[in-house]
Coordinates of C-alpha atoms in Angstrom, one line a residue:
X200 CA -4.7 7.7 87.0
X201 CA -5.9 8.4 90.7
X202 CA -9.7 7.7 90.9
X203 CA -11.3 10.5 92.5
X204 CA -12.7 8.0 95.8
X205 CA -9.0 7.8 96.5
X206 CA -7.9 10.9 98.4
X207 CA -11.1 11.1 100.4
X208 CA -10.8 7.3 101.3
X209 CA -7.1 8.3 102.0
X210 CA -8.2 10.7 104.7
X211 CA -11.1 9.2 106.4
X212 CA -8.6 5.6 106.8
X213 CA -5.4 8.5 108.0
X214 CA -8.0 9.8 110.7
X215 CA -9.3 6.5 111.8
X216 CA -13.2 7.9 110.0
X217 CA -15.8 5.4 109.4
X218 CA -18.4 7.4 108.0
X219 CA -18.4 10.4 105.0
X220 CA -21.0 13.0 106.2
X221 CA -22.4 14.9 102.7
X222 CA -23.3 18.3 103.2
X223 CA -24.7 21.0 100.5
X224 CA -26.9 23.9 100.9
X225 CA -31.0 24.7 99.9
X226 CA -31.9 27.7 98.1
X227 CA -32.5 29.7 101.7
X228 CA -29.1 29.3 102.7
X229 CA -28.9 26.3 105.2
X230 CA -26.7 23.1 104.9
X231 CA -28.4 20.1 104.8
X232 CA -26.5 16.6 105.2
X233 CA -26.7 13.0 104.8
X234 CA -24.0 10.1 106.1
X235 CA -22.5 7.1 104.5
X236 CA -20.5 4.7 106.1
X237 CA -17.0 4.1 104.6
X238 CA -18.4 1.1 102.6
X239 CA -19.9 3.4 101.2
X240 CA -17.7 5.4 99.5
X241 CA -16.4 4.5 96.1
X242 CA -15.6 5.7 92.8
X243 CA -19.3 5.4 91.8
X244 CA -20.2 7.7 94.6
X245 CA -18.5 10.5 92.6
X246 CA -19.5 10.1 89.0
X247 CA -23.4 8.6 89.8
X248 CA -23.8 10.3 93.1
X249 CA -26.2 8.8 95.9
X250 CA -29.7 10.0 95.6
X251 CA -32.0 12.0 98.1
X252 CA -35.4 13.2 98.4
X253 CA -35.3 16.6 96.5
X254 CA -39.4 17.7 97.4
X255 CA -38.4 17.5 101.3
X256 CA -35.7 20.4 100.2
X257 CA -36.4 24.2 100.4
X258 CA -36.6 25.4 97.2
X259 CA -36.1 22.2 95.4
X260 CA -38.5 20.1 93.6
X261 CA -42.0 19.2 93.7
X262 CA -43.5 15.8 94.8
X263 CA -44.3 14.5 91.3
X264 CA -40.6 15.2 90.1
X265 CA -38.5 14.4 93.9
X266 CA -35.5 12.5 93.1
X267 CA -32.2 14.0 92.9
X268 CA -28.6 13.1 93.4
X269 CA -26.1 14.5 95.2
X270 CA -22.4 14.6 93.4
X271 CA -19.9 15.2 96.4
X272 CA -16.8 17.4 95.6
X273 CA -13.3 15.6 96.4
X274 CA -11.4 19.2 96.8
X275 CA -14.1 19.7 100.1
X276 CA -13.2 16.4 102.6
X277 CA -12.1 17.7 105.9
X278 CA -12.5 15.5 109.1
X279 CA -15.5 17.4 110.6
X280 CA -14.8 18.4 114.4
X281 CA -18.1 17.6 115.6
X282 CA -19.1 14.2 114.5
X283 CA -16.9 11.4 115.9
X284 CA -14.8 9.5 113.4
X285 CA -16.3 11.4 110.6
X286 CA -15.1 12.8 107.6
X287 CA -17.1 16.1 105.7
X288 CA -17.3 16.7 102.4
X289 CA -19.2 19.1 99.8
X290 CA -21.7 17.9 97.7
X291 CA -23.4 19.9 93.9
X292 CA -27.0 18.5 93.0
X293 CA -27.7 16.4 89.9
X294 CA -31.3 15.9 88.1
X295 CA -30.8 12.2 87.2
X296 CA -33.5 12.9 84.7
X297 CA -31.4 15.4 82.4
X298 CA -27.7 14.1 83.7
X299 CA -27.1 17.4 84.2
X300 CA -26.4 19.8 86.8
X301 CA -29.3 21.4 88.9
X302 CA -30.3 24.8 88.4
X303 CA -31.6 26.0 91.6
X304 CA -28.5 24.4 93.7
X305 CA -27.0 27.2 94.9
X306 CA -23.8 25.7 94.8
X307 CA -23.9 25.2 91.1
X308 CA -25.3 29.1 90.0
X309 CA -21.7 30.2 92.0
X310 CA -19.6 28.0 89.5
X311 CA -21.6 29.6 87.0
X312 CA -21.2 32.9 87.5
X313 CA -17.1 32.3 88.1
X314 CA -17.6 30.7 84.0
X315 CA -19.5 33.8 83.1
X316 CA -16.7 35.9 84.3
X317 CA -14.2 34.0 82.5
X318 CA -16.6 34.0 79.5
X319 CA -17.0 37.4 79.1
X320 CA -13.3 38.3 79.0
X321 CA -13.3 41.3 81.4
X322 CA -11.5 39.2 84.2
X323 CA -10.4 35.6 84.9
X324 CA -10.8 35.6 88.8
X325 CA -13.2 37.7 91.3
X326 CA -11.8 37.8 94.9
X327 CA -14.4 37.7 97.4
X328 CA -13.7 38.8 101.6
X329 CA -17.0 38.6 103.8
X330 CA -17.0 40.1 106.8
X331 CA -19.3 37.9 108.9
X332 CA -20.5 39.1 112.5
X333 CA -22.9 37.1 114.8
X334 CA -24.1 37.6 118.3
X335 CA -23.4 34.6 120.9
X336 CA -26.4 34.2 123.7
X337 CA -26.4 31.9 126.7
X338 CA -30.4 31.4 126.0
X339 CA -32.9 32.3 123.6
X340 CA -37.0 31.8 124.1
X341 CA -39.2 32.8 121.6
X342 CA -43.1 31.9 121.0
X343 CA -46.5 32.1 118.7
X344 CA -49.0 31.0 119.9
X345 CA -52.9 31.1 119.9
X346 CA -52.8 33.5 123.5
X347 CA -49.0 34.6 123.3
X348 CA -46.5 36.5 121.2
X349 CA -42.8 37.4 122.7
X350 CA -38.8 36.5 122.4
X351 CA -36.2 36.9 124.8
X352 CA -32.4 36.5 124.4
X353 CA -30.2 36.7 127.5
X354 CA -26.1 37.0 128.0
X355 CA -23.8 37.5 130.9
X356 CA -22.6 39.7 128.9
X357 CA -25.9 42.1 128.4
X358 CA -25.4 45.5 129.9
X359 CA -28.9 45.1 130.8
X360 CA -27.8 42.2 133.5
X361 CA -26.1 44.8 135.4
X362 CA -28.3 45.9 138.3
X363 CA -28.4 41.3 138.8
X364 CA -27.0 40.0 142.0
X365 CA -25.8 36.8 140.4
X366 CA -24.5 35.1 137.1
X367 CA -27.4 33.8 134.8
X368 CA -26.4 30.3 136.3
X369 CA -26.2 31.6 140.2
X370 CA -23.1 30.5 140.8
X371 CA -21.3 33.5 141.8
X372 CA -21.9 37.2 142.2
X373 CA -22.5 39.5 139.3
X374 CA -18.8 40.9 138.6
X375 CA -20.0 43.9 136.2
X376 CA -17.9 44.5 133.6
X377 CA -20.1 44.9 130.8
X378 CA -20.2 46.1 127.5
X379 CA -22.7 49.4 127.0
X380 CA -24.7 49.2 124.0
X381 CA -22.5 50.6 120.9
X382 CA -19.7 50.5 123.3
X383 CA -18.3 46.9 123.2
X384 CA -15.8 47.3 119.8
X385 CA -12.4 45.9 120.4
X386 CA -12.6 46.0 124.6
X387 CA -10.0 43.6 126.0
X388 CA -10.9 40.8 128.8
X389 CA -12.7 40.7 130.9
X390 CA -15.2 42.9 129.5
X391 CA -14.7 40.9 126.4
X392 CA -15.7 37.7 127.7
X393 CA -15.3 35.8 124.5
X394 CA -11.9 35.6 123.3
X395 CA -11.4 31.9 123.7
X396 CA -14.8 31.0 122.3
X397 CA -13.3 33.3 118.9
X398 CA -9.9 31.3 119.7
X399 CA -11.7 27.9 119.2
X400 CA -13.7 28.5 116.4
X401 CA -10.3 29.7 114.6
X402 CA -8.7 26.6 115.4
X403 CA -12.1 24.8 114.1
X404 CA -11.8 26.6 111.0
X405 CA -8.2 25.9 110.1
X406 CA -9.7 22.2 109.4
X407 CA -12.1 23.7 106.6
X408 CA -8.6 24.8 105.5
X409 CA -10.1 28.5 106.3
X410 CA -7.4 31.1 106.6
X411 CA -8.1 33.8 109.3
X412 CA -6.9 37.4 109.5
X413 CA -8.3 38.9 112.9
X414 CA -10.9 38.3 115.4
X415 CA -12.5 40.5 118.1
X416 CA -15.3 41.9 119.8
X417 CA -17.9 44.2 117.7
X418 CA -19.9 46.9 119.0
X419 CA -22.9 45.6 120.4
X420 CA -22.9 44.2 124.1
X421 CA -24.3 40.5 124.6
X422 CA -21.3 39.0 122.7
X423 CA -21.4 40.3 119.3
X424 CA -18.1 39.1 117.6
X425 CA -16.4 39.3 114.1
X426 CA -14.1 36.9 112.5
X427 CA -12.3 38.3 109.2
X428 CA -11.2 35.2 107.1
X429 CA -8.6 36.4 104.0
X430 CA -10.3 36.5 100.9
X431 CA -10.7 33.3 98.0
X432 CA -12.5 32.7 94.9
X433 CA -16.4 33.4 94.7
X434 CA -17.2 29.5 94.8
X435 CA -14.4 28.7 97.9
X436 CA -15.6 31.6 99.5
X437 CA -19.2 30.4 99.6
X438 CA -18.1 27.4 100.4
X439 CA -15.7 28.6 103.7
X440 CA -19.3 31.2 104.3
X441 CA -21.8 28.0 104.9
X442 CA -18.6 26.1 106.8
X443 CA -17.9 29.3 109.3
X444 CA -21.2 29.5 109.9
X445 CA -21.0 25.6 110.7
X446 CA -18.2 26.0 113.7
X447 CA -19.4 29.1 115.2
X448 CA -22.7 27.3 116.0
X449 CA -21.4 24.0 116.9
X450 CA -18.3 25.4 119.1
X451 CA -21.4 27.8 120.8
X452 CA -23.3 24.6 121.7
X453 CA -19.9 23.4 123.3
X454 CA -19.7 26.4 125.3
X455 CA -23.7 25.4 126.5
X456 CA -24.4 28.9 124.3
X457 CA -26.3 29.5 121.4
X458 CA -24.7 31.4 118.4
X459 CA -27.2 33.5 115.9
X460 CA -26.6 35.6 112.5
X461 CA -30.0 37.4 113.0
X462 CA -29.7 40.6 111.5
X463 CA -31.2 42.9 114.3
X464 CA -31.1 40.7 117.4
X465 CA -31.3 43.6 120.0
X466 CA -33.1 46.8 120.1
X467 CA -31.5 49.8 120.0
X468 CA -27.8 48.6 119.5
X469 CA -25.6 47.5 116.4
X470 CA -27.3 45.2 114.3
X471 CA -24.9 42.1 112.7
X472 CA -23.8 42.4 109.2
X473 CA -21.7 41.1 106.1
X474 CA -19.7 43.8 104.4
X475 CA -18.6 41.9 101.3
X476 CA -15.6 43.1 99.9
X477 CA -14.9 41.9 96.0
X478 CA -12.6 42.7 93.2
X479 CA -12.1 41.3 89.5
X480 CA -8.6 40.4 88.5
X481 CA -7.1 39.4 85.0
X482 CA -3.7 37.6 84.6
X483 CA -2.6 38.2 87.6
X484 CA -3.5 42.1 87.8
X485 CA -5.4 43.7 89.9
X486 CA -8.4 45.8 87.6
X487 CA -10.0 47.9 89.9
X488 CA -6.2 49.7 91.1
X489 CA -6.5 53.6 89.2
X490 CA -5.8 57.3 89.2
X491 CA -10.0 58.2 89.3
X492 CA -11.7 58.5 92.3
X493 CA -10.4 56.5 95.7
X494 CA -7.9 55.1 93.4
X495 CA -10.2 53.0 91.4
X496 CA -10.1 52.5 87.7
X497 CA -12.7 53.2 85.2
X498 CA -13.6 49.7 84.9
X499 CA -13.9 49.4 88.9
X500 CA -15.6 52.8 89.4
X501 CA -18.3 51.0 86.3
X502 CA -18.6 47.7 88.4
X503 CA -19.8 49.8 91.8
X504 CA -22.1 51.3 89.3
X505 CA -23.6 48.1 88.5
X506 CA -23.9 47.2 92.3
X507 CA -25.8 50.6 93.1
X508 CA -28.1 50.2 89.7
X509 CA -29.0 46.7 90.9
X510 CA -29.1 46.9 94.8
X511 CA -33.3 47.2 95.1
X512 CA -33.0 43.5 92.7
X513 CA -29.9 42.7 95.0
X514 CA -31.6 43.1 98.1
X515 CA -33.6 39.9 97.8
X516 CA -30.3 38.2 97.5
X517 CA -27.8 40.0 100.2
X518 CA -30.6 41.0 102.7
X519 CA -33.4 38.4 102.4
X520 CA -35.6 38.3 105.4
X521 CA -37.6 41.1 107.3
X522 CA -35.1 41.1 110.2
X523 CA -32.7 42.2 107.7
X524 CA -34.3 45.7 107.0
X525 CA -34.5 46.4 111.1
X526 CA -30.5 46.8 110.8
X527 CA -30.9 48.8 107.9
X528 CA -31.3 51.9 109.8
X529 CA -29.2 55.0 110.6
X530 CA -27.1 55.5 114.0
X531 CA -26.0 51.6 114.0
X532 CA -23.1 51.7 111.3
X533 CA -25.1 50.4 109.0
X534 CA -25.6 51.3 105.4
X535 CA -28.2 53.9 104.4
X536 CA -27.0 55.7 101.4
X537 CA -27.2 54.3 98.2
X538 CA -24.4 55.9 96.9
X539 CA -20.2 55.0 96.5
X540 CA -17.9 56.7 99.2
X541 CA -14.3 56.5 100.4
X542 CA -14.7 55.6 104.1
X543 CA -17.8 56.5 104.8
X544 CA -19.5 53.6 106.5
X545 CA -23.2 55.0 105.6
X546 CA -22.8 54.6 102.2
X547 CA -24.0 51.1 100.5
X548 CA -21.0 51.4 98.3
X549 CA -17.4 51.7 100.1
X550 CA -14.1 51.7 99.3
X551 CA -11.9 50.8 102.2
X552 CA -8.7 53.2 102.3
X553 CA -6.1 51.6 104.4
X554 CA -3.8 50.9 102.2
X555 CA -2.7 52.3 98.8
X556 CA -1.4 48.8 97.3
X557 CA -3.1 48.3 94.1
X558 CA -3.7 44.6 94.9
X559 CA -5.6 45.7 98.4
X560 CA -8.0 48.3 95.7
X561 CA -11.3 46.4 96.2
X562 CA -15.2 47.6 97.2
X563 CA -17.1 46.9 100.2
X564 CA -20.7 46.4 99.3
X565 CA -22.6 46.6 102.9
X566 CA -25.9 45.9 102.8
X567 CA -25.3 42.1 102.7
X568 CA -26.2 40.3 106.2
X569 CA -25.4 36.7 106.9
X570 CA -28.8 35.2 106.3
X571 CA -27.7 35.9 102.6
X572 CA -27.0 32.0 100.9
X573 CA -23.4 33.4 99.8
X574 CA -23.4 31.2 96.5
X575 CA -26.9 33.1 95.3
X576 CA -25.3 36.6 96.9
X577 CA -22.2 36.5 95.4
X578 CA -23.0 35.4 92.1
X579 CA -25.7 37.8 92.1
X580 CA -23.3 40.9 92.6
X581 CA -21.1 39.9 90.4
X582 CA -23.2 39.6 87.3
X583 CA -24.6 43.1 88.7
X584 CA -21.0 44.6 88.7
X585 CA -19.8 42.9 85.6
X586 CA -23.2 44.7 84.2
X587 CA -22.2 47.7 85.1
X588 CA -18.8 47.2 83.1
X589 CA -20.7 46.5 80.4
X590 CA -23.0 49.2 80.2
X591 CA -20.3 51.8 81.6
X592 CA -22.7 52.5 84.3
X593 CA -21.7 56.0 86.6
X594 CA -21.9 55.2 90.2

């Protein structure tokens, strides 16, 4: 029998790695990480974990009750493109008091929601497909203080750099070429300056084993981007959120630039979202395909009805900070309706129409934004939706 230290000490020695970076992720959202050399790594490390201060964590533990372990996930080692000679890996939190998992790792409620699904009977597999956009700046100053109060963001890009003589780094003359605000979806170079920064963070990804479908410029000016990765299971999903997240702000500090998922960056232009789309499958059928309204099923139209019943409780999860509610608005494409609609990007509830396949029948829930943890978000509309099955909830 293989022992599970075996295909991650496989990897690091294949890739010349002396040390196994652990990452997981605190109840706001963020990965946090530790290193061990290669020594390091054995069997033990998989089954007793390696232990870490859980009251210095966001949402963790208290003083009196701090240590925790950390139980890394063999499926997750990837050689990680920023560290020299290092290998990545995913890790789930233990309480060595109980021997049992941890209840406020994030990581840990996703594989329990994916068991409740399974539990219940209604489906065996939820498909998840975020839809995470970001702005990339070439500087950012913000400050509180006891006399002052401000933030600025800048970008070449910025429409509002076009009355400048020079580039931000006055080296050459100020070419134009600018995005307007609301005007900067799907322009091609050079007005979109940022293809093969969106390039390189593909090729980044393809190490997290991160499949992608499209990239391209989004509507705002200043370098507001989307990249569409094909859709996975809740928990891989979450898991390819937290590492996209990862490269786009690591291949930005390459480029000297800094990349954000702040909701509502800029005023007065399109604000940076996560349009989740989702869908429950059993045995290999898709169960939200159907003759009722969009082409949905009963069963789907009762899941959206379980998302719409829920969204004030699922706000907390899928739009969590203050910033969130400034995109929130109408005129920016952004969800305002709390209602189900065919198309119609206002509505909190959408269901995309491109294709009539059964297997592409799935709902876009919109008001999500990428300072959402996506193990707490997903699991959190899920058990709404599968709710709304249950109670045969009307959207």
């Amino acid at each position: 029998m293989a022992k599970e230290a075996d295909p991650v000490l496989k990897l690091m020695k294949d890739n010349d790695c002396d040390e196994l970076d652990i990452k997981f992720t605190d109840v706001p959202g963020t990965w946090q990480h530790l290193t061990l050399p290669i020594g390091e790594v054995d069997d033990a490390l998989f089954t007793r974990g390696t232990g870490f201060d859980g009251s210095s964590i966001r949402g963790f533990q208290a003083i009196h009750e701090s240590d925790m372990l950390l139980i890394p996930d063999p499926a997750t080692v990837v050689v990680d493109p920023f560290m020299n000679r290092t290998a990545s890996i995913v890790a789930t939190v233990r309480d060595p008091m109980t021997g049992s998992a941890y209840p406020r790792d994030p990581r840990y409620v996703a594989q329990k929601a994916e068991q409740h699904l399974k539990d219940s009977g209604i489906g065996d597999v939820s498909y998840w497909g975020p839809e995470l956009e970001f702005f990339v700046f070439d500087s950012v100053r913000f400050g509180q203080t006891a006399n002052t109060g401000f933030y600025e963001v800048d970008s070449e890009e910025g429409i509002w750099r076009s009355g400048e003589s020079f580039t931000l780094d006055e080296e050459g003359p100020n070419l134009g070429m600018k995005p307007r605000h609301k005007e900067g979806y799907f322009p091609v170079p050079p007005v979109d300056t940022f293809t093969d920064f969106r390039n390189e963070c593909v090729r980044e990804m393809a190490r997290y084993g991160i499949i992608v479908e499209k990239h391209h410029h989004e509507v705002a000016t200043a370098g507001q981007g989307e990249i569409d990765m094909r859709f996975d299971g809740l928990l891989k999903m979450a898991d390819n959120v937290m590492a996209y997240k990862y490269v786009l702000k690591n291949v930005a500090r390459r480029y000297g630039k800094v990349a954000t998922f702040m909701p509502k960056p800029l005023f007065g232009d399109n604000g940076t979202g996560m349009h989740v789309h989702q869908s429950v499958w059993k045995d290999g059928v898709p169960l939200f395909a159907g003759d009722g309204y969009a082409g949905f099923s009963e069963l789907g139209l009762h899941y959206v009805g379980g998302l719409l019943a829920h969204a004030p409780a699922l706000m907390a999860f899928v739009a969590p900070t203050s910033n969130s509610y400034k995109r929130l608005v109408p005129g920016f494409e952004a969800p305002t309706i709390l209602a189900l609609s065919a198309r119609n990007r206002s509505a909190a509830a959408r269901i995309p129409m491109y294709f009539p396949d059964p297997k592409a029948k799935r709902v876009e829930f919109r008001p999500p934004d990428p300072t959402a943890n996506p193990y707490l978000a997903f699991a959190a509309m899920l058990m709404a939706g599968l709710d709304g099955i249950a109670n045969k909830t009307d959207p």
